Amino acid sequence: MTSEQITLASRAAFILLCVVLVFTTLAYGAVHQPVIAVFYVLTGALIVLLSIDVYQRRQFTVQNNLMPVLLLALAAYGLVQVIPFGTLAQTAGVDGIPRTISLNPFATQVSALHMLFLFFLFVAVLSLLNTAGRLRWTVYVIAIFGFAFAFFAILQSVLSPQKIYGIYEAKYAVPFGSFVSRHNFAAFMELSLAIPLGMIFSGSVRPDKRLLYITAIALMGIALLLCGSRGGLVAFLAEIICVLFFAASSLRRSFNVQLALAVILIALVIGGAVFVGGDTSFTRIAETAATDDLTTGRTHIWQVAVEIIRAYFPLGVGLGAFGVAYTQFDSMSGLERVEQAHNDFLQIVTDAGLVGIVLGGFFIYGFAKLGMRIRGINNQYRRGVAVGAFAGCLAVLVHSLVDFVLHTTAISVLFIIVLSVLIASLTEYPDDFEDTAQRIKRKRTKAKISSISQSINTRATEAQ
């Protein structure tokens, strides 16, 4: 698609997509129902604009990938889990309570609705990323907003560490940036710095802009370390290892240079965090190293989750119904109700049973296939973007082993956008940007043609 074929509705939809990303992040991560309702309205407006675009162009184009269908299938199964079949025995004097697969039908309906809107968003993003220009602008928005957001979060951690924007105090959690939980902020930084990181290591950044990119990556890394999320630190290290793996498999740049650059970046991040001061992920690891449970209670939650799986497999307890099921198997006091399993891989099985295993397996398989296709990208810019996007998504998946960051709307939105960037970067576009290698090849060819032309002219002059 050329710039002349892009309609006004499509341009407005792309701007609205950027608004959704910024709004959900700044509105406390979109974890409160009124904010989530606004997210649904914005997503609905996005679909309307895309429908107008399709009507005007008489054509619907979307990146060829089935990953959005997995969200739709999960939403559909959630609706199946709330279908009543019979009634329960009289409970507390109440008759006629519908019998459903879900232990909490209302929570399952809400979760299914949320999955449906995330599906709409996924399709919209894949439809909007239809040119190399759009791809580059998306990368700019993620990197620039991530840099500015990290700068704000560091300032707030010094000036108002307990209150978000100096007004909202989160209870039962440690806030950072605009997020109620520091783990969500860490996940956001993992995704934000991933693409610039991949571009630096893949040689996709022009020499005159490398310092700018390194500065942005270092600042976002410092913010990630300062938030004190141990899972975020492990995910960040996994992200760097992933990028180094792609660098080692590439013949375009020396692996020793990449390794030295990684060491410098890590040193900058640690040095910056020490300079700012305060608790960091390293200090939290040091504090918990002497305790009996390094996971801060997560092992008990995981044990309960395994018991839930055994009891309710293969149908699951229902999307969003983990909190109700947890109280039945909690071997502790029972005073606390844990709403999440603190491991998204376990929770997809507790909530959706066999269906969750199948859909999760298809996602992991599809994600791995995307990673294997990165080596086949010929364009240096898109290859760097793809490496970073893959590493960022992988980091969040690693983080999801010990947290539930993808349950936060803002993280889900950015994850979908970054995953869509990965999918879009595998496609060749008519307006593809000429990378460094192509420019050098073109200049050499032009110089060679000029040299041949001069030689021919010289011989012709001598012959006369």
Coordinates of C-alpha atoms in Angstrom, one line a residue:
M1 CA 0.0 0.0 0.0
T2 CA 1.3 3.4 -1.0
S3 CA 0.8 6.7 1.0
E4 CA -1.7 7.8 -1.7
Q5 CA -3.9 4.8 -0.9
I6 CA -4.1 5.5 2.9
T7 CA -7.5 7.0 3.7
L8 CA -8.2 9.7 6.3
A9 CA -10.0 7.1 8.4
S10 CA -6.9 4.9 8.4
R11 CA -4.7 7.8 9.5
A12 CA -7.2 8.7 12.3
A13 CA -7.2 5.1 13.4
F14 CA -3.4 5.0 13.6
I15 CA -3.4 8.1 15.7
L16 CA -6.2 6.7 17.9
L17 CA -4.1 3.5 18.4
C18 CA -1.2 5.7 19.8
V19 CA -3.7 7.4 22.0
V20 CA -4.9 4.0 23.4
L21 CA -1.3 3.0 24.2
V22 CA -0.6 6.3 26.0
F23 CA -4.0 6.5 27.8
T24 CA -4.0 3.0 29.2
T25 CA -0.5 3.5 30.5
L26 CA -1.0 6.8 32.2
A27 CA -4.4 5.9 33.6
Y28 CA -2.8 3.7 36.3
G29 CA -2.3 0.9 33.7
A30 CA -6.0 0.6 33.1
V31 CA -6.8 -1.7 36.0
H32 CA -9.9 0.1 37.2
Q33 CA -13.3 -0.7 35.7
P34 CA -14.1 2.9 34.6
V35 CA -10.8 3.2 32.7
I36 CA -11.2 -0.3 31.2
A37 CA -14.7 0.9 30.0
V38 CA -13.0 3.9 28.3
F39 CA -10.5 1.4 26.7
Y40 CA -13.4 -0.5 25.3
V41 CA -15.0 2.6 23.8
L42 CA -11.7 3.6 22.2
T43 CA -11.2 0.2 20.8
G44 CA -14.7 0.3 19.4
A45 CA -14.0 3.6 17.8
L46 CA -10.9 2.1 16.3
I47 CA -12.9 -0.7 14.7
V48 CA -15.4 1.8 13.4
L49 CA -12.7 3.9 11.7
L50 CA -11.2 0.7 10.2
S51 CA -14.6 -0.3 8.9
I52 CA -14.9 3.1 7.2
D53 CA -11.5 2.6 5.7
V54 CA -12.5 -0.8 4.3
Y55 CA -15.7 0.7 2.9
Q56 CA -13.8 3.5 1.1
R57 CA -11.1 1.2 -0.3
R58 CA -13.4 -1.7 -0.9
Q59 CA -10.5 -3.8 0.4
F60 CA -9.6 -5.3 3.8
T61 CA -5.9 -6.1 4.3
V62 CA -4.4 -7.6 7.4
Q63 CA -1.1 -9.3 8.3
N64 CA -1.3 -13.0 7.6
N65 CA -1.2 -14.5 11.1
L66 CA -3.7 -16.5 13.2
M67 CA -2.5 -15.4 16.7
P68 CA -5.5 -13.1 17.2
V69 CA -7.8 -16.1 16.6
L70 CA -6.4 -17.6 19.8
L71 CA -7.8 -14.7 21.8
L72 CA -11.2 -15.1 20.1
A73 CA -11.2 -18.8 20.9
L74 CA -10.4 -18.1 24.5
A75 CA -13.2 -15.6 24.7
A76 CA -15.6 -18.1 23.1
Y77 CA -14.6 -20.8 25.6
G78 CA -15.2 -18.3 28.4
L79 CA -18.8 -17.9 27.2
V80 CA -19.2 -21.7 27.1
Q81 CA -18.1 -21.8 30.7
V82 CA -21.1 -19.7 31.8
I83 CA -23.7 -21.7 30.0
P84 CA -26.1 -23.1 32.7
F85 CA -26.8 -26.8 32.7
G86 CA -29.1 -27.7 35.6
T87 CA -29.1 -26.1 39.0
L88 CA -27.2 -26.5 42.2
A89 CA -28.6 -28.0 45.4
Q90 CA -30.1 -25.5 47.8
T91 CA -27.4 -23.4 49.3
A92 CA -27.9 -21.1 52.3
G93 CA -31.6 -21.3 51.7
V94 CA -31.3 -20.2 48.1
D95 CA -32.8 -22.4 45.3
G96 CA -32.3 -22.3 41.6
I97 CA -28.7 -21.3 41.4
P98 CA -27.5 -22.2 37.8
R99 CA -24.8 -24.9 37.5
T100 CA -22.0 -23.7 35.3
I101 CA -18.5 -24.8 34.5
S102 CA -17.2 -21.5 35.9
L103 CA -17.1 -21.1 39.7
N104 CA -17.6 -17.4 39.2
P105 CA -19.8 -16.8 36.1
F106 CA -19.7 -13.0 36.4
A107 CA -15.9 -12.8 36.5
T108 CA -15.8 -15.3 33.5
Q109 CA -18.1 -13.1 31.5
V110 CA -16.0 -10.0 32.3
S111 CA -12.8 -11.9 31.3
A112 CA -14.4 -13.2 28.1
L113 CA -15.5 -9.6 27.1
H114 CA -12.0 -8.4 27.8
M115 CA -10.4 -11.1 25.6
L116 CA -12.9 -10.1 22.9
F117 CA -11.8 -6.5 22.9
L118 CA -8.1 -7.5 23.0
F119 CA -8.9 -9.6 19.9
F120 CA -10.4 -6.5 18.2
L121 CA -7.3 -4.5 19.1
F122 CA -5.0 -7.2 17.8
V123 CA -6.8 -7.3 14.4
A124 CA -6.8 -3.5 14.2
V125 CA -3.1 -3.2 14.8
L126 CA -2.2 -5.9 12.3
S127 CA -4.4 -4.1 9.8
L128 CA -2.9 -0.7 10.4
L129 CA 0.8 -1.8 10.1
N130 CA 0.5 -2.1 6.4
T131 CA 3.5 0.1 5.3
A132 CA 7.1 0.5 6.2
G133 CA 6.3 4.1 7.2
R134 CA 3.7 2.9 9.7
L135 CA 6.1 0.4 11.1
R136 CA 8.7 3.0 11.7
W137 CA 6.3 5.5 13.3
T138 CA 5.1 2.7 15.6
V139 CA 8.7 2.1 16.7
Y140 CA 9.2 5.8 17.3
V141 CA 6.1 6.1 19.4
I142 CA 7.0 3.1 21.6
A143 CA 10.7 4.2 22.1
I144 CA 10.0 7.9 22.7
F145 CA 7.1 7.3 25.0
G146 CA 9.0 4.6 26.8
F147 CA 11.9 7.0 27.3
A148 CA 9.7 9.8 28.6
F149 CA 7.8 7.5 30.8
A150 CA 11.0 6.1 32.3
F151 CA 12.3 9.6 33.0
F152 CA 9.0 10.5 34.8
A153 CA 9.0 7.3 36.8
I154 CA 12.6 7.9 38.1
L155 CA 11.7 11.5 39.1
Q156 CA 8.5 10.3 40.9
S157 CA 10.5 7.5 42.7
V158 CA 12.6 10.3 44.2
L159 CA 10.0 13.0 44.8
S160 CA 6.9 10.9 45.6
P161 CA 7.7 7.2 46.0
Q162 CA 4.5 6.2 47.7
K163 CA 2.0 8.1 45.6
I164 CA 1.3 8.0 41.9
Y165 CA 1.3 11.6 40.5
G166 CA 1.6 12.7 44.1
I167 CA -2.2 12.1 44.7
Y168 CA -3.0 8.3 44.5
E169 CA -1.7 6.0 47.1
A170 CA -1.9 2.3 46.2
K171 CA -2.7 -0.1 49.0
Y172 CA -1.2 -3.6 49.4
A173 CA 1.2 -2.9 46.5
V174 CA 4.4 -1.0 45.7
P175 CA 3.7 1.6 42.9
F176 CA 6.1 2.8 40.3
G177 CA 5.5 5.2 37.5
S178 CA 1.8 5.2 36.8
F179 CA 1.4 1.6 37.7
V180 CA -0.1 0.3 41.0
S181 CA 2.4 -2.5 40.9
R182 CA 6.2 -2.2 40.2
H183 CA 6.1 -5.5 38.4
N184 CA 3.8 -4.0 35.8
F185 CA 6.2 -1.1 35.3
A186 CA 9.1 -3.5 34.8
A187 CA 7.1 -5.4 32.1
F188 CA 6.3 -2.1 30.4
M189 CA 10.0 -1.2 30.3
E190 CA 10.9 -4.7 29.0
L191 CA 8.7 -4.1 26.0
S192 CA 9.6 -0.4 25.5
L193 CA 13.4 -0.8 25.4
A194 CA 13.4 -4.0 23.5
I195 CA 13.1 -2.7 19.9
P196 CA 15.8 0.0 20.3
L197 CA 18.0 -2.7 21.9
G198 CA 17.4 -5.1 19.0
M199 CA 18.2 -2.3 16.5
I200 CA 21.4 -1.3 18.2
F201 CA 22.7 -4.9 18.3
S202 CA 21.6 -5.6 14.7
G203 CA 23.4 -2.6 13.3
S204 CA 20.1 -1.0 12.2
V205 CA 20.8 2.4 13.7
R206 CA 22.8 5.0 11.8
P207 CA 26.1 5.9 13.4
D208 CA 25.0 9.5 14.2
K209 CA 22.0 8.2 16.2
R210 CA 23.6 5.4 18.1
L211 CA 24.4 7.5 21.2
L212 CA 20.8 8.6 21.3
Y213 CA 19.5 5.1 21.2
I214 CA 22.0 3.9 23.8
T215 CA 21.0 6.7 26.1
A216 CA 17.3 5.9 25.8
I217 CA 18.0 2.1 26.4
A218 CA 20.2 2.9 29.5
L219 CA 17.6 5.3 31.0
M220 CA 14.8 2.7 30.6
G221 CA 17.0 0.0 32.0
I222 CA 17.8 2.2 35.0
A223 CA 14.1 2.7 35.6
L224 CA 13.5 -1.0 35.3
L225 CA 16.2 -1.7 37.9
L226 CA 15.0 1.0 40.3
C227 CA 11.5 -0.3 40.4
G228 CA 12.8 -3.3 42.4
S229 CA 11.1 -6.1 40.4
R230 CA 13.2 -9.3 40.7
G231 CA 11.2 -10.9 37.9
G232 CA 11.7 -7.8 35.8
L233 CA 15.5 -8.1 36.3
V234 CA 15.6 -11.7 35.3
A235 CA 13.4 -10.9 32.2
F236 CA 15.7 -8.1 31.3
L237 CA 18.7 -10.3 31.4
A238 CA 16.8 -12.9 29.3
E239 CA 16.1 -10.1 26.8
I240 CA 19.8 -9.3 26.4
I241 CA 20.7 -12.9 26.0
C242 CA 18.1 -13.3 23.3
V243 CA 19.4 -10.3 21.4
L244 CA 23.0 -11.7 21.7
F245 CA 21.8 -15.0 20.4
F246 CA 20.5 -13.4 17.2
A247 CA 23.7 -11.4 17.0
A248 CA 25.8 -14.5 17.3
S249 CA 23.9 -16.2 14.5
S250 CA 24.4 -13.2 12.2
L251 CA 27.5 -12.9 10.1
R252 CA 27.1 -9.2 9.6
R253 CA 28.6 -8.1 12.9
S254 CA 31.3 -9.5 15.2
F255 CA 29.9 -11.3 18.3
N256 CA 32.7 -9.9 20.4
V257 CA 31.6 -6.4 19.6
Q258 CA 28.0 -7.3 20.5
L259 CA 29.1 -8.8 23.8
A260 CA 31.2 -5.8 24.7
L261 CA 28.2 -3.5 23.9
A262 CA 26.0 -5.7 26.2
V263 CA 28.5 -5.4 29.0
I264 CA 28.7 -1.6 28.6
L265 CA 24.9 -1.3 28.6
I266 CA 24.5 -3.4 31.7
A267 CA 27.3 -1.4 33.4
L268 CA 25.5 1.8 32.5
V269 CA 22.2 0.6 33.9
I270 CA 23.7 -0.6 37.2
G271 CA 25.8 2.5 37.5
G272 CA 22.8 4.7 36.9
A273 CA 20.7 2.9 39.4
V274 CA 23.4 3.2 42.0
F275 CA 23.8 6.9 41.3
V276 CA 20.1 7.6 41.7
G277 CA 20.0 5.5 44.9
G278 CA 17.2 3.7 46.7
D279 CA 16.0 0.1 46.5
T280 CA 16.7 -1.8 43.3
S281 CA 16.1 -5.3 42.1
F282 CA 19.6 -6.3 43.3
T283 CA 18.9 -5.1 46.8
R284 CA 15.7 -7.0 46.9
I285 CA 17.4 -10.1 45.8
A286 CA 20.0 -9.6 48.6
E287 CA 17.3 -9.1 51.2
T288 CA 15.4 -12.2 50.2
A289 CA 18.4 -14.5 49.8
A290 CA 18.4 -15.3 53.5
T291 CA 14.7 -16.2 53.6
D292 CA 13.2 -19.7 53.3
D293 CA 11.0 -18.7 50.3
L294 CA 12.8 -16.6 47.6
T295 CA 9.5 -16.4 45.8
T296 CA 7.8 -14.4 48.6
G297 CA 5.0 -16.8 49.0
R298 CA 4.5 -17.7 45.3
T299 CA 5.5 -21.4 45.9
H300 CA 2.5 -21.8 48.1
I301 CA 0.2 -20.2 45.5
W302 CA 1.7 -22.5 42.8
Q303 CA 1.0 -25.5 44.9
V304 CA -2.6 -24.5 45.4
A305 CA -2.8 -23.9 41.6
V306 CA -1.6 -27.4 40.9
E307 CA -4.3 -28.8 43.3
I308 CA -6.9 -26.7 41.5
I309 CA -5.8 -28.2 38.1
R310 CA -6.1 -31.7 39.5
A311 CA -9.6 -31.1 40.9
Y312 CA -11.1 -29.3 37.9
F313 CA -9.2 -30.6 34.9
P314 CA -10.1 -30.8 31.9
L315 CA -12.7 -28.0 32.0
G316 CA -11.1 -25.5 34.3
V317 CA -12.6 -23.3 37.0
G318 CA -13.6 -20.5 34.6
L319 CA -11.8 -17.5 33.2
G320 CA -11.1 -15.1 36.1
A321 CA -12.5 -17.5 38.7
F322 CA -9.1 -18.5 40.2
G323 CA -9.8 -16.4 43.4
V324 CA -12.9 -18.5 44.2
A325 CA -11.2 -21.8 43.6
Y326 CA -8.2 -20.8 45.6
T327 CA -10.1 -20.6 48.9
Q328 CA -11.1 -24.3 48.6
F329 CA -7.5 -25.5 48.6
D330 CA -5.6 -22.9 50.6
S331 CA -3.8 -24.8 53.4
M332 CA -3.0 -21.6 55.3
S333 CA -5.3 -19.4 57.4
G334 CA -7.7 -18.7 54.6
L335 CA -7.9 -15.0 55.5
E336 CA -6.3 -13.9 52.2
R337 CA -8.0 -14.4 48.9
V338 CA -5.4 -14.7 46.1
E339 CA -6.9 -13.5 42.8
Q340 CA -4.1 -14.6 40.5
A341 CA -1.7 -17.6 40.3
H342 CA 1.4 -15.4 39.9
N343 CA 2.2 -17.6 36.9
D344 CA 0.3 -17.0 33.7
F345 CA 1.2 -20.5 32.3
L346 CA -0.3 -22.2 35.4
Q347 CA -3.3 -19.9 35.4
I348 CA -4.3 -20.5 31.8
V349 CA -4.6 -24.2 32.8
T350 CA -6.5 -23.6 36.0
D351 CA -8.9 -21.3 34.3
A352 CA -9.4 -23.0 30.9
G353 CA -8.2 -26.5 31.5
L354 CA -7.4 -28.5 28.4
V355 CA -8.5 -25.7 26.1
G356 CA -6.0 -23.4 27.8
I357 CA -3.2 -26.0 27.2
V358 CA -4.1 -26.3 23.6
L359 CA -4.4 -22.5 22.9
G360 CA -1.2 -21.8 25.0
G361 CA 0.6 -24.5 23.0
F362 CA -0.5 -23.0 19.7
F363 CA 0.7 -19.6 20.9
I364 CA 4.2 -20.8 21.9
Y365 CA 4.5 -22.7 18.6
G366 CA 3.5 -19.7 16.6
F367 CA 5.8 -17.4 18.5
A368 CA 8.7 -19.7 18.0
K369 CA 8.0 -19.9 14.3
L370 CA 8.1 -16.1 14.1
G371 CA 11.5 -16.1 15.8
M372 CA 12.9 -18.6 13.3
R373 CA 11.7 -16.5 10.4
I374 CA 13.7 -13.5 11.6
R375 CA 16.9 -14.8 10.0
G376 CA 15.2 -14.7 6.6
I377 CA 14.6 -10.9 6.7
N378 CA 16.8 -9.2 4.1
N379 CA 16.1 -5.6 5.1
Q380 CA 18.5 -4.6 7.9
Y381 CA 16.1 -2.1 9.5
R382 CA 13.2 -4.6 9.7
R383 CA 15.5 -7.3 10.9
G384 CA 16.7 -5.1 13.9
V385 CA 13.1 -4.3 14.7
A386 CA 12.1 -7.9 14.6
V387 CA 14.9 -9.0 16.8
G388 CA 14.0 -6.4 19.4
A389 CA 10.3 -7.1 19.2
F390 CA 10.8 -10.9 19.6
A391 CA 13.2 -10.3 22.6
G392 CA 10.7 -8.0 24.3
C393 CA 7.8 -10.4 24.0
L394 CA 10.1 -13.3 25.2
A395 CA 11.1 -11.2 28.2
V396 CA 7.4 -10.7 29.2
L397 CA 6.8 -14.4 28.8
V398 CA 9.7 -15.1 31.1
H399 CA 8.4 -12.5 33.6
S400 CA 5.0 -14.2 33.4
L401 CA 6.5 -17.3 35.0
V402 CA 6.5 -15.5 38.4
D403 CA 3.9 -12.7 37.9
F404 CA 0.7 -11.9 36.1
V405 CA 1.7 -8.8 34.2
L406 CA -0.3 -9.7 31.1
H407 CA -3.5 -9.3 33.2
T408 CA -2.9 -5.6 33.3
T409 CA -4.6 -3.9 30.3
A410 CA -1.8 -1.5 29.5
I411 CA 0.8 -4.3 29.4
S412 CA -1.6 -6.4 27.2
V413 CA -2.0 -3.5 24.8
L414 CA 1.7 -2.9 24.5
F415 CA 2.4 -6.6 24.2
I416 CA -0.1 -6.9 21.3
I417 CA 1.4 -3.9 19.6
V418 CA 5.0 -5.2 19.9
L419 CA 3.9 -8.6 18.8
S420 CA 2.2 -7.1 15.8
V421 CA 5.4 -5.1 15.0
L422 CA 7.2 -8.5 15.0
I423 CA 4.7 -9.9 12.6
A424 CA 4.7 -6.8 10.4
S425 CA 8.5 -6.7 10.2
L426 CA 8.5 -10.1 8.4
T427 CA 6.8 -8.5 5.4
E428 CA 8.4 -6.7 2.5
Y429 CA 6.9 -3.3 1.6
P430 CA 7.1 -1.1 -1.5
D431 CA 8.2 1.8 0.7
D432 CA 10.9 -0.3 2.6
F433 CA 13.7 1.9 4.0
E434 CA 17.0 1.4 2.4
D435 CA 19.4 0.0 5.0
T436 CA 23.0 0.7 5.5
A437 CA 24.3 -2.3 3.5
Q438 CA 22.0 -1.4 0.6
R439 CA 23.2 2.2 0.6
I440 CA 26.9 1.1 0.6
K441 CA 26.2 -1.3 -2.2
R442 CA 24.4 1.4 -4.2
K443 CA 27.2 3.9 -3.7
R444 CA 29.8 1.3 -4.8
T445 CA 27.8 0.4 -7.9
K446 CA 27.4 4.0 -8.8
A447 CA 31.1 4.6 -8.3
K448 CA 31.9 1.6 -10.4
I449 CA 29.6 2.7 -13.2
S450 CA 31.2 6.2 -13.0
S451 CA 34.7 4.7 -13.2
I452 CA 33.7 2.6 -16.2
S453 CA 32.1 5.6 -17.9
Q454 CA 35.3 7.7 -17.4
S455 CA 37.5 4.9 -18.7
I456 CA 35.3 4.7 -21.8
N457 CA 35.4 8.4 -22.4
T458 CA 39.2 8.5 -21.9
R459 CA 39.7 5.7 -24.5
A460 CA 37.4 7.4 -26.9
T461 CA 39.4 10.7 -26.5
E462 CA 42.7 8.8 -27.1
A463 CA 41.3 7.1 -30.2
Q464 CA 40.4 10.5 -31.7

